[in-house]
XYZ file of N, CA and C in Angstrom:
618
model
N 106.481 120.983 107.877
C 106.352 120.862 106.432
C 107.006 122.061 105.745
N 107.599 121.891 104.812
C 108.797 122.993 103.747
C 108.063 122.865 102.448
N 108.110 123.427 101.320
C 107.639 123.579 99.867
C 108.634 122.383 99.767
N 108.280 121.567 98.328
C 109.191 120.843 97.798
C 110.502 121.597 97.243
N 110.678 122.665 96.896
C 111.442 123.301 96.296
C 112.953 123.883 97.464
N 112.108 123.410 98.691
C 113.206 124.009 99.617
C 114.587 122.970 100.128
N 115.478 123.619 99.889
C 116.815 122.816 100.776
C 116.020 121.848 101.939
N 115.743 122.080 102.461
C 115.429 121.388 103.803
C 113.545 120.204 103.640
N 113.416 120.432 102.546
C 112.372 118.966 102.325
C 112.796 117.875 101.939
N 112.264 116.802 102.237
C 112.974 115.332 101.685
C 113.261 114.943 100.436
N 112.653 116.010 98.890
C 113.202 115.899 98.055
C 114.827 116.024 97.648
N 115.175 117.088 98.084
C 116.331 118.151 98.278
C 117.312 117.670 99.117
N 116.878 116.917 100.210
C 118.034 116.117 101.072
C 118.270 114.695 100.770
N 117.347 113.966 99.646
C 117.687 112.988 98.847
C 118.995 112.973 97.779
N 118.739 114.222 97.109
C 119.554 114.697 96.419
C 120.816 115.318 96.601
N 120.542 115.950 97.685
C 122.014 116.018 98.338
C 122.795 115.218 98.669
N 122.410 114.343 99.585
C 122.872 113.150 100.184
C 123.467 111.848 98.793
N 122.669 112.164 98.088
C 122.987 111.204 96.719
C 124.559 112.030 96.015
N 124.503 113.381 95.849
C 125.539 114.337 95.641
C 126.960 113.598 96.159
N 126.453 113.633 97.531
C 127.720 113.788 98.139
C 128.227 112.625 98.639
N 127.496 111.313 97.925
C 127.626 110.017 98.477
C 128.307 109.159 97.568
N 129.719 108.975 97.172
C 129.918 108.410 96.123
C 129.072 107.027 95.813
N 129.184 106.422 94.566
C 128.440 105.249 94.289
C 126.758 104.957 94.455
N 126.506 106.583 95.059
C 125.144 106.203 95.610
C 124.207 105.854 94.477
N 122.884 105.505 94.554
C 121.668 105.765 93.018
C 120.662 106.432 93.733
N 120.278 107.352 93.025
C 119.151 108.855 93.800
C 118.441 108.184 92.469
N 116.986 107.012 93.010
C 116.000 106.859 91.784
C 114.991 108.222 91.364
N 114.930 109.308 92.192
C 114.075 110.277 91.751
C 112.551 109.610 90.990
N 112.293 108.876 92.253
C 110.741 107.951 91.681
C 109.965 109.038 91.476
N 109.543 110.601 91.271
C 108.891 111.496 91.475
C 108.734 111.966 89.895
N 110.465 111.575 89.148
C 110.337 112.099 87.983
C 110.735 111.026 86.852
N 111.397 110.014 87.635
C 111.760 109.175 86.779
C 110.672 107.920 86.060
N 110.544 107.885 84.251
C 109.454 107.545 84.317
C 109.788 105.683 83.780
N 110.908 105.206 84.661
C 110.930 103.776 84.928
C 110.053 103.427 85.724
N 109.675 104.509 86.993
C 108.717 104.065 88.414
C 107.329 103.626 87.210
N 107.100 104.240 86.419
C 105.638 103.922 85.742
C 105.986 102.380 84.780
N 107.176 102.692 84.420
C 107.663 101.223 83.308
C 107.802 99.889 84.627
N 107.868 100.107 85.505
C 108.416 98.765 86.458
C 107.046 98.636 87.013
N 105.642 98.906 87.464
C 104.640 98.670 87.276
C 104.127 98.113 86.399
N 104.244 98.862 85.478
C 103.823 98.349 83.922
C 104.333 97.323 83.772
N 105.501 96.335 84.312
C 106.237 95.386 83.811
C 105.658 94.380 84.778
N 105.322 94.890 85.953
C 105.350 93.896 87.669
C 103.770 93.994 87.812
N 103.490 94.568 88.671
C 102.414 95.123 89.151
C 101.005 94.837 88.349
N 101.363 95.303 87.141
C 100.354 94.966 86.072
C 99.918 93.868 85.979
N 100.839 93.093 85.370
C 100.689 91.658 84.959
C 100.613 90.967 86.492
N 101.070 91.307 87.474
C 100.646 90.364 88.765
C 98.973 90.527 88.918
N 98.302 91.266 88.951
C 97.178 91.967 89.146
C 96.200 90.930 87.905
N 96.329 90.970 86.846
C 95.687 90.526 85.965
C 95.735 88.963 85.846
N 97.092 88.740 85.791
C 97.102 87.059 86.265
C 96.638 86.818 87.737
N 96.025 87.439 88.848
C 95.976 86.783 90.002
C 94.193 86.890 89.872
N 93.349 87.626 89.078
C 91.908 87.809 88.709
C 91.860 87.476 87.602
N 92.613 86.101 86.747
C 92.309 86.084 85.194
C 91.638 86.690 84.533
N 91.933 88.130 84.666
C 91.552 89.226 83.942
C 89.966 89.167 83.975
N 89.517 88.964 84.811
C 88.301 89.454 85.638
C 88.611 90.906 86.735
N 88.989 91.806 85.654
C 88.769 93.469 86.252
C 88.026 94.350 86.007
N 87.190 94.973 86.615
C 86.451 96.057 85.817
C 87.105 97.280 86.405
N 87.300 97.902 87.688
C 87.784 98.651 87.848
C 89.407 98.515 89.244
N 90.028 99.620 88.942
C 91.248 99.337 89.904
C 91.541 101.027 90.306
N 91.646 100.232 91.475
C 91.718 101.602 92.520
C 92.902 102.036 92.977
N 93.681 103.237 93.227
C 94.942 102.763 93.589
C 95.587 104.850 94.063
N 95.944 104.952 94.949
C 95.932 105.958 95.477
C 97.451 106.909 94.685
N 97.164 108.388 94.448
C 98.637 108.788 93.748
C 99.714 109.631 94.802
N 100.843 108.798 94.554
C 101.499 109.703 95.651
C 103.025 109.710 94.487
N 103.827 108.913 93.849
C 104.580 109.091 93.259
C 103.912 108.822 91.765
N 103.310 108.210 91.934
C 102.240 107.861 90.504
C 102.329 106.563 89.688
N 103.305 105.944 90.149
C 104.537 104.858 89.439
C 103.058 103.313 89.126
N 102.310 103.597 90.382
C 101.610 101.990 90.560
C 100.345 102.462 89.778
N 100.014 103.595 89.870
C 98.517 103.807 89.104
C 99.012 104.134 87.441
N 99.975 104.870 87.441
C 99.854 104.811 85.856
C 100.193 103.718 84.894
N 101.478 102.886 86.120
C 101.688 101.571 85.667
C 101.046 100.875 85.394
N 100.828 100.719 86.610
C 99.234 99.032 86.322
C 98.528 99.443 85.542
N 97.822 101.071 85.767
C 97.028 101.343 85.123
C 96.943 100.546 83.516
N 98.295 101.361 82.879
C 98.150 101.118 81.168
C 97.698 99.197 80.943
N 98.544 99.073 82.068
C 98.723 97.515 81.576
C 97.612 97.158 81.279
N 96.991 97.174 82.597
C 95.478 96.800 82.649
C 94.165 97.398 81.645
N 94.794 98.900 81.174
C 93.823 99.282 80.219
C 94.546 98.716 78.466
N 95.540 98.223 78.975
C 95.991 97.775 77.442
C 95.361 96.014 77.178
N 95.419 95.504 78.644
C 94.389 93.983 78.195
C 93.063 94.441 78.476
N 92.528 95.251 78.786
C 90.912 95.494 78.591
C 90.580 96.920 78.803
N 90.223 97.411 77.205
C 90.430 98.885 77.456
C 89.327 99.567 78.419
N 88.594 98.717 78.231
C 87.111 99.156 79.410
C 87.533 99.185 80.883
N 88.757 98.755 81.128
C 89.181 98.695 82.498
C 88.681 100.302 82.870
N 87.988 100.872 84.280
C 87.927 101.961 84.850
C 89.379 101.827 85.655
N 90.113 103.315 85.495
C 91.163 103.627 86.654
C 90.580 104.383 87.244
N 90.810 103.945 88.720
C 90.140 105.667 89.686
C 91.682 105.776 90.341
N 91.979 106.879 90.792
C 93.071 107.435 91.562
C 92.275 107.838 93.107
N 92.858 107.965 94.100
C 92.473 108.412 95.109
C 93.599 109.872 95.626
N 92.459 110.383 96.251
C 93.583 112.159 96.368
C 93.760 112.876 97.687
N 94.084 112.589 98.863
C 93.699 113.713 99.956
C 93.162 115.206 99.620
N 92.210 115.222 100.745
C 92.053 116.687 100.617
C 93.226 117.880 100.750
N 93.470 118.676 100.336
C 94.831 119.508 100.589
C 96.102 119.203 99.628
N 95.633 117.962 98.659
C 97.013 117.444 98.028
C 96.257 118.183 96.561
N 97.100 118.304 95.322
C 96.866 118.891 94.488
C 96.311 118.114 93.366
N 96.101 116.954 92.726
C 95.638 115.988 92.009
C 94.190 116.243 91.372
N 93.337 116.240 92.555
C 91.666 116.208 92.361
C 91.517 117.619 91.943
N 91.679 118.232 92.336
C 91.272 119.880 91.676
C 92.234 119.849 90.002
N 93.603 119.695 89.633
C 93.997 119.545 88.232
C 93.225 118.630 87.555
N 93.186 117.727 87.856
C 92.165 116.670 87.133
C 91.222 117.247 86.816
N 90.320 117.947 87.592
C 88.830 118.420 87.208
C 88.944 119.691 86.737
N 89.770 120.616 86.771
C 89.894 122.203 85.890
C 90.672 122.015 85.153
N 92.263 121.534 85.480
C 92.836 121.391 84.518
C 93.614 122.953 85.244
N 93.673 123.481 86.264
C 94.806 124.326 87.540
C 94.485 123.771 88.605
N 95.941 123.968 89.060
C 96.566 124.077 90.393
C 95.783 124.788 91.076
N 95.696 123.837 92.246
C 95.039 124.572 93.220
C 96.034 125.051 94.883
N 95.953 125.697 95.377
C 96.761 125.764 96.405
C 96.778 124.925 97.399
N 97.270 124.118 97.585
C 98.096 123.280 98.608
C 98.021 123.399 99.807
N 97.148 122.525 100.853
C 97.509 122.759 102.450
C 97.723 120.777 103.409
N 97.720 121.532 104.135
C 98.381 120.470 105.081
C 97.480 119.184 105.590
N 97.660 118.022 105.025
C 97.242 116.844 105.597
C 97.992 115.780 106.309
N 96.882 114.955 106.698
C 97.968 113.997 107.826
C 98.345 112.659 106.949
N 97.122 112.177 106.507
C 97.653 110.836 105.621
C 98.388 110.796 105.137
N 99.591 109.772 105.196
C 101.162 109.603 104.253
C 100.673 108.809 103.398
N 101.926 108.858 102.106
C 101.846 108.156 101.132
C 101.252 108.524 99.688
N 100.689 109.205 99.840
C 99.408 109.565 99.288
C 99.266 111.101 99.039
N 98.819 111.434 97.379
C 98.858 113.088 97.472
C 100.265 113.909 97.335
N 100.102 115.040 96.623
C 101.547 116.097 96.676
C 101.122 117.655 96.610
N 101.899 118.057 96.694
C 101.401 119.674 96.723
C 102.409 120.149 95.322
N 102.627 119.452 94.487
C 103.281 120.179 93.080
C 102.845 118.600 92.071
N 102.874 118.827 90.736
C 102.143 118.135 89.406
C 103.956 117.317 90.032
N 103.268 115.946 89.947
C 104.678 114.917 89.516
C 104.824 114.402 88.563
N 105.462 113.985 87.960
C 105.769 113.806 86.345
C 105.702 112.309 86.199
N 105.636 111.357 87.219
C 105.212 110.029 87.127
C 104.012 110.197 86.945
N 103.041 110.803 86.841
C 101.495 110.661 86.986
C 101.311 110.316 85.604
N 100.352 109.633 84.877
C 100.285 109.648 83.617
C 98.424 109.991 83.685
N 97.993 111.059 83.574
C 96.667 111.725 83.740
C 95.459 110.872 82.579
N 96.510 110.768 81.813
C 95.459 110.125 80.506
C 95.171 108.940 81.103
N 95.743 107.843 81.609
C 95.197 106.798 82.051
C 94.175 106.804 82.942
N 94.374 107.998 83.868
C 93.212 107.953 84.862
C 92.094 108.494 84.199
N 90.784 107.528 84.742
C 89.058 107.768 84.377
C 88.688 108.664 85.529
N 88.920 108.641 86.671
C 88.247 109.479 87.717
C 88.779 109.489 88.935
N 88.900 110.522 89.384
C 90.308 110.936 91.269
C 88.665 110.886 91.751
N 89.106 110.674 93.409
C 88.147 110.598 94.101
C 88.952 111.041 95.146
N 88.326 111.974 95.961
C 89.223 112.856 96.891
C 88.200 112.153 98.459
N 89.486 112.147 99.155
C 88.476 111.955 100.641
C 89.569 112.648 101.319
N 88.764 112.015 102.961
C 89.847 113.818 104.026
C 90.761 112.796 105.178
N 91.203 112.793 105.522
C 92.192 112.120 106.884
C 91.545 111.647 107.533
N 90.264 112.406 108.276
C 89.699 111.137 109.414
C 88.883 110.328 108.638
N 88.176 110.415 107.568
C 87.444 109.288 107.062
C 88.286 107.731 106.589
N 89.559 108.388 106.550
C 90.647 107.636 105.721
C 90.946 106.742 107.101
N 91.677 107.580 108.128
C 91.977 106.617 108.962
C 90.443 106.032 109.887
N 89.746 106.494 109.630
C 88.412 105.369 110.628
C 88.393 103.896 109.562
N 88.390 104.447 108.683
C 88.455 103.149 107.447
C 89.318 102.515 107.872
N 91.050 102.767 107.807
C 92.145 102.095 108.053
C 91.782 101.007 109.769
N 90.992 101.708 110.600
C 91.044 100.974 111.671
C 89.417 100.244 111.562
N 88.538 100.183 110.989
C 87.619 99.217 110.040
C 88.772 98.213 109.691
N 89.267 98.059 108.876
C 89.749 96.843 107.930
C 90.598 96.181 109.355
N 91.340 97.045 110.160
C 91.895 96.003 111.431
C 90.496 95.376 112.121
N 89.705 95.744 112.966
C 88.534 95.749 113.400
C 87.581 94.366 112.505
N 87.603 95.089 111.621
C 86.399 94.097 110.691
C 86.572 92.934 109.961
N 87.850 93.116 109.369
C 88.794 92.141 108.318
C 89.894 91.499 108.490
N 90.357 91.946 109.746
C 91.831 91.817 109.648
C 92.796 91.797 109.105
N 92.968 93.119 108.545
C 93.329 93.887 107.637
C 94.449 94.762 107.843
N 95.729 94.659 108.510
C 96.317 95.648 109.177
C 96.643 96.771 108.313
N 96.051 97.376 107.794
C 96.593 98.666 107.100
C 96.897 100.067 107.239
N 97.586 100.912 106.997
C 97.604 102.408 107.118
C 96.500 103.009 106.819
N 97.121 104.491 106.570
C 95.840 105.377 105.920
C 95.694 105.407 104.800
N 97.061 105.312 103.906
C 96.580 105.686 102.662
C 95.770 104.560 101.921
N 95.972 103.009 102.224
C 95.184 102.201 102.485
C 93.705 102.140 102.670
N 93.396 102.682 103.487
C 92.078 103.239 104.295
C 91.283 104.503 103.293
N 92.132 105.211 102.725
C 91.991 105.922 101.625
C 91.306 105.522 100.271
N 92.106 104.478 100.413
C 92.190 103.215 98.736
C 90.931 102.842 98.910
N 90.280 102.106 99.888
C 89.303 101.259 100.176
C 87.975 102.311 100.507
N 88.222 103.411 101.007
C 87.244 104.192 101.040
C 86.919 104.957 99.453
N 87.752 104.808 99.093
C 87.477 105.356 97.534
C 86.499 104.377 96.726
N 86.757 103.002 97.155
C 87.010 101.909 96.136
C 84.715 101.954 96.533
N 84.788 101.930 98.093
C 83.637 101.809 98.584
C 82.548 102.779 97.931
N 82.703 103.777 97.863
C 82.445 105.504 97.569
C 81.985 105.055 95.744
N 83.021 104.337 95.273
C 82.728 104.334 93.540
C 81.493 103.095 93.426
N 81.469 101.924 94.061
C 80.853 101.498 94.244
C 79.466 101.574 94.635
N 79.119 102.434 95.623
C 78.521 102.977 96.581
C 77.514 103.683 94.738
N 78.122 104.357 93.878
C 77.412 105.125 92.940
C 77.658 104.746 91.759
N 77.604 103.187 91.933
C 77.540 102.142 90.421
C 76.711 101.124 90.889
N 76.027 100.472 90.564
C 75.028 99.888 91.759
C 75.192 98.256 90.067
N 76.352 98.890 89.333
C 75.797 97.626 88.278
C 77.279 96.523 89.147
N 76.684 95.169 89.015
C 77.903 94.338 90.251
C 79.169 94.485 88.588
N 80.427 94.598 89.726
C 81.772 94.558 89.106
C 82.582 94.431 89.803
N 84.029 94.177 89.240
C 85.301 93.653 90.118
C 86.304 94.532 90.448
N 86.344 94.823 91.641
C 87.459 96.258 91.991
C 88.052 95.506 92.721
N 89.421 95.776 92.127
C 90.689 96.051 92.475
C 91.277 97.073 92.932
N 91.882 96.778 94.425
C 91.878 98.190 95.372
C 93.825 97.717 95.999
N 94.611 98.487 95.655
C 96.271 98.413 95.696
C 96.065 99.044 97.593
N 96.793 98.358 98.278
C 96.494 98.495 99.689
C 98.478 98.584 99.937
N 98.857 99.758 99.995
C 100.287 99.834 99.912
C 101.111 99.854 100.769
N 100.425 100.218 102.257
C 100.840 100.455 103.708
C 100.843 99.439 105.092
N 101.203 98.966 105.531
C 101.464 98.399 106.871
C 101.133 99.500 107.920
N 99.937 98.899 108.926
C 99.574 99.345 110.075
C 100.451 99.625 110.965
N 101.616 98.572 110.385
C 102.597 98.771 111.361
C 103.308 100.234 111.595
N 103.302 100.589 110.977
C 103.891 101.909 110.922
C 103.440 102.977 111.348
N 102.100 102.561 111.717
C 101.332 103.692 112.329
C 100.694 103.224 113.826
N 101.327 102.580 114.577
C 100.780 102.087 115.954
C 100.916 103.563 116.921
N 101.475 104.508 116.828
C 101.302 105.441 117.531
C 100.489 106.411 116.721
N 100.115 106.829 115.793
C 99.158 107.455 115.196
C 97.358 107.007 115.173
N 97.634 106.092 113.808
C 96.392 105.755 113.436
C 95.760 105.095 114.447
N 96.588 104.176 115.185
C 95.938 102.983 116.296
C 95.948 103.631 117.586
N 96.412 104.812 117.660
C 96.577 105.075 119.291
C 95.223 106.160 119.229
N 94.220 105.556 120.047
C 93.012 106.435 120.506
C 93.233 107.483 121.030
N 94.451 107.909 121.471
C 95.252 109.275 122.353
C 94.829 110.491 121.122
N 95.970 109.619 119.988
C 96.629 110.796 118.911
C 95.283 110.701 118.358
N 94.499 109.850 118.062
C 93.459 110.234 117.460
C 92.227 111.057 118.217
N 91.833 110.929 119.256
C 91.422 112.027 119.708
C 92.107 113.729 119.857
N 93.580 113.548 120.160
C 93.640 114.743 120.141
C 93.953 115.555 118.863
N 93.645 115.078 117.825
C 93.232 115.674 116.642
C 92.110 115.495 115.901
N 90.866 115.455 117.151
C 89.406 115.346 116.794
C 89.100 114.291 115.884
N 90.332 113.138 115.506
C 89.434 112.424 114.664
C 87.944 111.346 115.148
N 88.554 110.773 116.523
C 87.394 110.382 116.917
C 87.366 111.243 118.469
N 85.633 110.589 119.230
C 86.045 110.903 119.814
C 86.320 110.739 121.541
């Protein structure tokens, strides 16, 4: 892992590579705030027409910000009572700004997708009602729950989403309709999340 700011992180070699690539398009989903307008346009309205706007709350994890602030508005623009929750890894910077309003220092997690270690400018903060922070192994025991229980093949940040979604629930006891954005394929993680190896040898289970 490198700071975002360094030559050698995947921001920086996007941009390079876009530099030096004629014809290329570098969307800069991190800053560009179409990622929040093409939600707002897609995402939104799929979400609301597929629950005829039977939503009370929507869950949805921040990693570029594009799907939570998107959907978000949409959804708080057909029912302003809509709750947004965001979901945050521990170590990513989101849940601590949200609640002080500073940066907190930044350390190292495993869940992808999900979380940043610098403020991204897709985030739209006003839309969100409440971040809910959880840690990597709770995230991925969840992620391998929904295979297990549901058949559900999902990642972590997934596992994240749904553990959040559970957690808000868990301390609203009045019945309502959550909507939980599940963004990841398990597939992608058959040597991580699914392999009992890697997961033991990073104490998640044991």
């Amino acid at each position: 892992d490198v700071p975002a700011e360094s030559p050698e992180s995947y921001y920086s070699t996007a941009r390079r590579i876009a530099s030096e690539t004629p014809g290329s398009f570098y969307p800069d989903q991190y800053k560009n705030q179409m990622n929040i307008e093409a939600h707002y346009r897609t995402t939104g309205p799929e979400i609301w027409d597929q629950v005829d706007g039977n939503i009370d709350i929507f869950v949805a994890g921040i990693g570029t910000g594009g799907t939570l602030s998107g959907a978000g508005k949409y959804l708080k623009e057909k029912k302003p009572e809509v709750k947004i929750v965001a979901v945050d890894p521990e170590g990513s910077v989101f849940y601590d700004y949200f609640k002080t309003g500073k940066l907190p220092e930044p350390h190292v997690y495993a869940v992808e997708g999900i979380g940043e270690d610098y403020l991204v400018k897709a985030v739209d903060f006003n839309t969100i009602n409440e971040i809910i922070q959880v840690n990597d192994q709770e995230s991925f025991e969840m992620a391998r729950r929904l295979s297990r229980e549901e058949g559900i093949f999902a990642g972590g940040s997934s596992g994240s989403a749904v553990l959040a979604a559970v957690r808000y629930a868990e301390k609203n006891d009045k019945e309502q309709n959550i909507v939980v954005v599940l963004p990841d394929s398990g597939s992608r993680y058959l040597s991580k999340i699914f392999n009992d190896e890697w997961m033991k040898n990073r104490g998640y289970i044991d």
